[in-house]
Amino acid sequence: MDEVFRALADPTRRALLDELFRQDGQTLGALEERFAMSRFGVMKHLKLLEEAGLVVTRRRGREKLHFLNPVPIRLVHDRWVSKYAEPWAAGLSELKTMLEHPMEKIFEIYIRTTPERLWEAITDPEIRARYQFGARVTSDWTPGSRVEMASPGAPGLLGEGDVLESDPPRRLVHTLTALWSDEVKAEGASRVTWEIEPVADSCRLTVTHDQLRDGAHDELYGGWPMILSGLKTWLETGELLTTPGSLMYGGS
């Protein structure tokens, strides 16, 4: 977390994050145009943000795009803010993680665990419910199989989709149609990709949520930082988060 605090201490780096919050997936050239400094200066700040995990990059053809990764900020909130705040305050301070015009969002987190245990935590419905708002996600996780998200505390299915790719314990791709409200149901299907990469005694988990329409409802993706923070907390400590969102279906 020290790297995150150091990265956030600089106003230029905070401004870069604000710019990516405004419009995600920008090139270095696009970001450079918005700051009164050299290209090298912008590159230096972006490198520090990448090292802190606050920015992740992806190649799209010849371009290198930069994406805001809000998960480390969510971890700071869960570790230091929420325990000092009243529950309603934690709910009000929930991070808005997506932009006004998203095409895709990328979330990255490091978890001290094995690929096999992480895969189990993603695909086992009872474990999944521990960190995903109390909702169980069920499937046999083979290509072509159905995915359903449900909870006894909800009147019907919360979501559904189909498995597109499955390569345990490395990669899982499935569609997602959210059903918990009329607003998100109207958005139709999107796609979620889980990628697990071993790194020393830990795993780097990258979740890409894409095929979202421009201006899609933020409920579709706004919960990812809390979900991944809860996943990390549970795998590393065996404890559950107690913020309002994490307890949405906690009684189920």
CSV table of C-alpha atoms in Angstrom, one decimal, residues 20-213:
chain,number,residue,atom,x,y,z
A,20,LEU,CA,-8.6,8.4,-17.0
A,21,PHE,CA,-11.7,8.5,-14.8
A,22,ARG,CA,-13.2,11.0,-17.3
A,23,GLN,CA,-12.2,9.0,-20.3
A,24,ASP,CA,-10.7,5.5,-19.9
A,25,GLY,CA,-8.4,3.7,-22.3
A,26,GLN,CA,-6.3,6.7,-23.5
A,27,THR,CA,-3.0,6.7,-25.3
A,28,LEU,CA,0.1,8.4,-24.1
A,29,GLY,CA,-0.3,11.0,-26.8
A,30,ALA,CA,-3.8,11.8,-25.8
A,31,LEU,CA,-2.8,12.2,-22.2
A,32,GLU,CA,0.2,14.3,-23.1
A,33,GLU,CA,-2.0,16.9,-24.8
A,34,ARG,CA,-3.8,17.6,-21.5
A,35,PHE,CA,-0.8,18.4,-19.4
A,36,ALA,CA,1.8,21.2,-19.7
A,37,MET,CA,4.8,19.0,-19.5
A,38,SER,CA,7.0,16.9,-21.7
A,39,ARG,CA,6.1,13.5,-23.1
A,40,PHE,CA,8.9,12.1,-20.9
A,41,GLY,CA,7.3,13.7,-17.8
A,42,VAL,CA,3.9,12.2,-18.5
A,43,MET,CA,5.6,8.8,-19.2
A,44,LYS,CA,7.4,9.0,-15.8
A,45,HIS,CA,4.2,9.7,-13.9
A,46,LEU,CA,2.3,6.9,-15.7
A,47,LYS,CA,5.1,4.5,-14.9
A,48,LEU,CA,4.8,5.2,-11.2
A,49,LEU,CA,1.0,4.8,-11.4
A,50,GLU,CA,1.5,1.4,-13.1
A,51,GLU,CA,4.0,0.3,-10.5
A,52,ALA,CA,1.4,1.2,-7.8
A,53,GLY,CA,-1.2,-0.8,-9.7
A,54,LEU,CA,-3.4,2.2,-10.2
A,55,VAL,CA,-3.0,2.1,-14.0
A,56,VAL,CA,-2.9,-0.9,-16.3
A,57,THR,CA,-2.1,-1.0,-20.0
A,58,ARG,CA,-3.2,-3.0,-22.9
A,59,ARG,CA,-2.1,-3.1,-26.6
A,60,ARG,CA,-4.7,-2.5,-29.2
A,61,GLY,CA,-2.9,-2.9,-32.5
A,62,ARG,CA,-0.1,-0.4,-32.6
A,63,GLU,CA,-1.5,1.7,-29.8
A,64,LYS,CA,-0.9,1.3,-26.0
A,65,LEU,CA,-3.9,2.2,-24.0
A,66,HIS,CA,-4.0,3.2,-20.3
A,67,PHE,CA,-6.8,2.2,-18.1
A,68,LEU,CA,-7.7,3.3,-14.5
A,69,ASN,CA,-7.5,0.4,-12.0
A,70,PRO,CA,-9.6,1.4,-9.0
A,71,VAL,CA,-9.0,-1.8,-7.0
A,72,PRO,CA,-6.0,-0.5,-4.9
A,73,ILE,CA,-8.0,2.5,-3.9
A,74,ARG,CA,-10.9,0.2,-2.9
A,75,LEU,CA,-8.4,-1.8,-0.8
A,76,VAL,CA,-7.3,1.4,1.0
A,77,HIS,CA,-10.9,2.2,1.7
A,78,ASP,CA,-11.7,-1.2,3.1
A,79,ARG,CA,-8.5,-1.3,5.2
A,80,TRP,CA,-8.4,2.2,6.6
A,81,VAL,CA,-11.6,4.1,5.9
A,82,SER,CA,-14.6,1.8,6.4
A,83,LYS,CA,-13.7,0.6,9.9
A,84,TYR,CA,-13.7,4.2,11.1
A,85,ALA,CA,-16.9,5.3,9.3
A,86,GLU,CA,-20.5,4.6,10.0
A,87,PRO,CA,-21.9,1.9,7.7
A,88,TRP,CA,-24.1,4.5,5.8
A,89,ALA,CA,-21.0,6.6,5.2
A,90,ALA,CA,-19.1,3.7,3.7
A,91,GLY,CA,-22.0,3.2,1.4
A,92,LEU,CA,-22.0,6.9,0.4
A,93,SER,CA,-18.2,6.8,-0.3
A,94,GLU,CA,-18.5,3.8,-2.7
A,95,LEU,CA,-16.1,4.4,-5.5
A,96,LYS,CA,-17.5,5.2,-8.9
A,97,THR,CA,-15.2,3.1,-11.0
A,98,MET,CA,-16.4,3.6,-14.5
A,99,LEU,CA,-16.5,6.4,-16.9
A,100,GLU,CA,-19.3,8.2,-18.6
A,101,HIS,CA,-18.5,6.5,-22.0
A,102,PRO,CA,-16.9,3.1,-21.3
A,103,MET,CA,-16.1,0.5,-23.9
A,104,GLU,CA,-14.2,-1.8,-21.5
A,105,LYS,CA,-12.9,-1.8,-18.0
A,106,ILE,CA,-9.9,-3.6,-16.7
A,107,PHE,CA,-9.3,-4.5,-13.0
A,108,GLU,CA,-6.1,-5.9,-11.6
A,109,ILE,CA,-5.2,-7.2,-8.2
A,110,TYR,CA,-2.5,-9.4,-6.6
A,111,ILE,CA,-3.6,-12.1,-4.2
A,112,ARG,CA,-1.3,-14.3,-2.1
A,113,THR,CA,-2.7,-17.7,-3.1
A,114,THR,CA,-2.3,-20.4,-5.7
A,115,PRO,CA,-3.9,-20.5,-9.2
A,116,GLU,CA,-5.9,-23.6,-8.2
A,117,ARG,CA,-7.3,-22.0,-5.0
A,118,LEU,CA,-8.1,-18.8,-6.8
A,119,TRP,CA,-9.9,-20.7,-9.6
A,120,GLU,CA,-11.9,-22.5,-7.0
A,121,ALA,CA,-12.9,-19.2,-5.3
A,122,ILE,CA,-14.1,-17.9,-8.7
A,123,THR,CA,-16.1,-21.0,-9.7
A,124,ASP,CA,-17.4,-22.4,-6.5
A,125,PRO,CA,-20.9,-20.9,-5.7
A,126,GLU,CA,-20.6,-21.1,-1.9
A,127,ILE,CA,-17.2,-19.4,-1.9
A,128,ARG,CA,-18.3,-16.9,-4.5
A,129,ALA,CA,-21.2,-15.8,-2.3
A,130,ARG,CA,-18.7,-14.9,0.5
A,131,TYR,CA,-17.3,-12.0,-1.4
A,132,GLN,CA,-19.9,-11.2,-4.2
A,133,PHE,CA,-22.7,-9.6,-2.2
A,134,GLY,CA,-23.9,-12.9,-0.9
A,135,ALA,CA,-24.9,-14.0,-4.5
A,136,ARG,CA,-24.1,-17.5,-5.7
A,137,VAL,CA,-22.8,-18.0,-9.3
A,138,THR,CA,-23.4,-21.5,-10.6
A,139,SER,CA,-22.2,-23.3,-13.7
A,140,ASP,CA,-20.3,-26.4,-14.7
A,141,TRP,CA,-17.8,-23.9,-16.3
A,142,THR,CA,-17.4,-25.7,-19.6
A,143,PRO,CA,-17.7,-23.9,-22.9
A,144,GLY,CA,-21.3,-23.5,-23.9
A,145,SER,CA,-22.7,-24.1,-20.4
A,146,ARG,CA,-25.1,-21.7,-18.7
A,147,VAL,CA,-24.1,-19.3,-15.9
A,148,GLU,CA,-26.7,-18.2,-13.3
A,149,MET,CA,-26.3,-15.7,-10.5
A,150,ALA,CA,-29.0,-16.0,-7.7
A,151,SER,CA,-29.7,-15.6,-4.1
A,152,PRO,CA,-32.5,-16.8,-1.8
A,153,GLY,CA,-32.7,-13.2,-0.7
A,154,ALA,CA,-33.6,-12.0,-4.2
A,155,PRO,CA,-37.0,-12.5,-5.9
A,156,GLY,CA,-35.5,-14.0,-9.1
A,157,LEU,CA,-32.2,-14.5,-11.0
A,158,LEU,CA,-29.7,-11.7,-10.5
A,159,GLY,CA,-27.8,-12.5,-13.7
A,160,GLU,CA,-27.3,-15.1,-16.4
A,161,GLY,CA,-24.9,-15.8,-19.2
A,162,ASP,CA,-22.9,-18.5,-21.1
A,163,VAL,CA,-19.4,-19.8,-20.8
A,164,LEU,CA,-17.3,-18.9,-23.9
A,165,GLU,CA,-13.9,-20.1,-22.8
A,166,SER,CA,-12.6,-22.2,-19.9
A,167,ASP,CA,-8.9,-23.1,-19.3
A,168,PRO,CA,-8.5,-23.9,-15.5
A,169,PRO,CA,-6.8,-22.5,-13.6
A,170,ARG,CA,-5.7,-19.8,-16.0
A,171,ARG,CA,-8.6,-18.2,-18.0
A,172,LEU,CA,-12.3,-18.0,-17.9
A,173,VAL,CA,-14.6,-16.0,-20.3
A,174,HIS,CA,-18.3,-15.7,-20.0
A,175,THR,CA,-21.1,-13.4,-21.0
A,176,LEU,CA,-23.2,-11.6,-18.4
A,177,THR,CA,-26.7,-10.3,-18.6
A,178,ALA,CA,-27.6,-8.5,-15.4
A,179,LEU,CA,-31.2,-9.0,-14.2
A,180,TRP,CA,-31.4,-7.4,-10.8
A,181,SER,CA,-33.3,-4.3,-12.1
A,182,ASP,CA,-35.1,-3.1,-15.2
A,183,GLU,CA,-32.4,-0.6,-15.8
A,184,VAL,CA,-29.5,-3.0,-16.0
A,185,LYS,CA,-31.6,-5.7,-17.8
A,186,ALA,CA,-32.1,-3.2,-20.6
A,187,GLU,CA,-28.4,-3.0,-21.2
A,188,GLY,CA,-28.3,-6.6,-22.6
A,189,ALA,CA,-25.3,-8.9,-22.5
A,190,SER,CA,-21.7,-7.9,-21.8
A,191,ARG,CA,-18.5,-10.1,-21.4
A,192,VAL,CA,-16.3,-10.9,-18.4
A,193,THR,CA,-12.8,-12.3,-18.7
A,194,TRP,CA,-10.9,-13.7,-15.7
A,195,GLU,CA,-7.1,-14.2,-16.2
A,196,ILE,CA,-4.9,-15.7,-13.6
A,197,GLU,CA,-1.1,-15.5,-13.7
A,198,PRO,CA,1.2,-16.9,-11.0
A,199,VAL,CA,3.7,-14.4,-9.7
A,200,ALA,CA,6.1,-15.8,-7.1
A,201,ASP,CA,3.9,-16.8,-4.1
A,202,SER,CA,0.9,-14.9,-5.4
A,203,CYS,CA,-1.4,-14.6,-8.4
A,204,ARG,CA,-2.2,-11.6,-10.5
A,205,LEU,CA,-5.9,-11.6,-11.3
A,206,THR,CA,-7.0,-9.5,-14.2
A,207,VAL,CA,-10.8,-9.0,-14.7
A,208,THR,CA,-11.8,-7.4,-18.0
A,209,HIS,CA,-15.4,-6.4,-18.4
A,210,ASP,CA,-16.1,-5.3,-22.0
A,211,GLN,CA,-18.6,-5.3,-24.8
A,212,LEU,CA,-20.5,-2.6,-22.8
A,213,ARG,CA,-22.3,0.1,-24.7
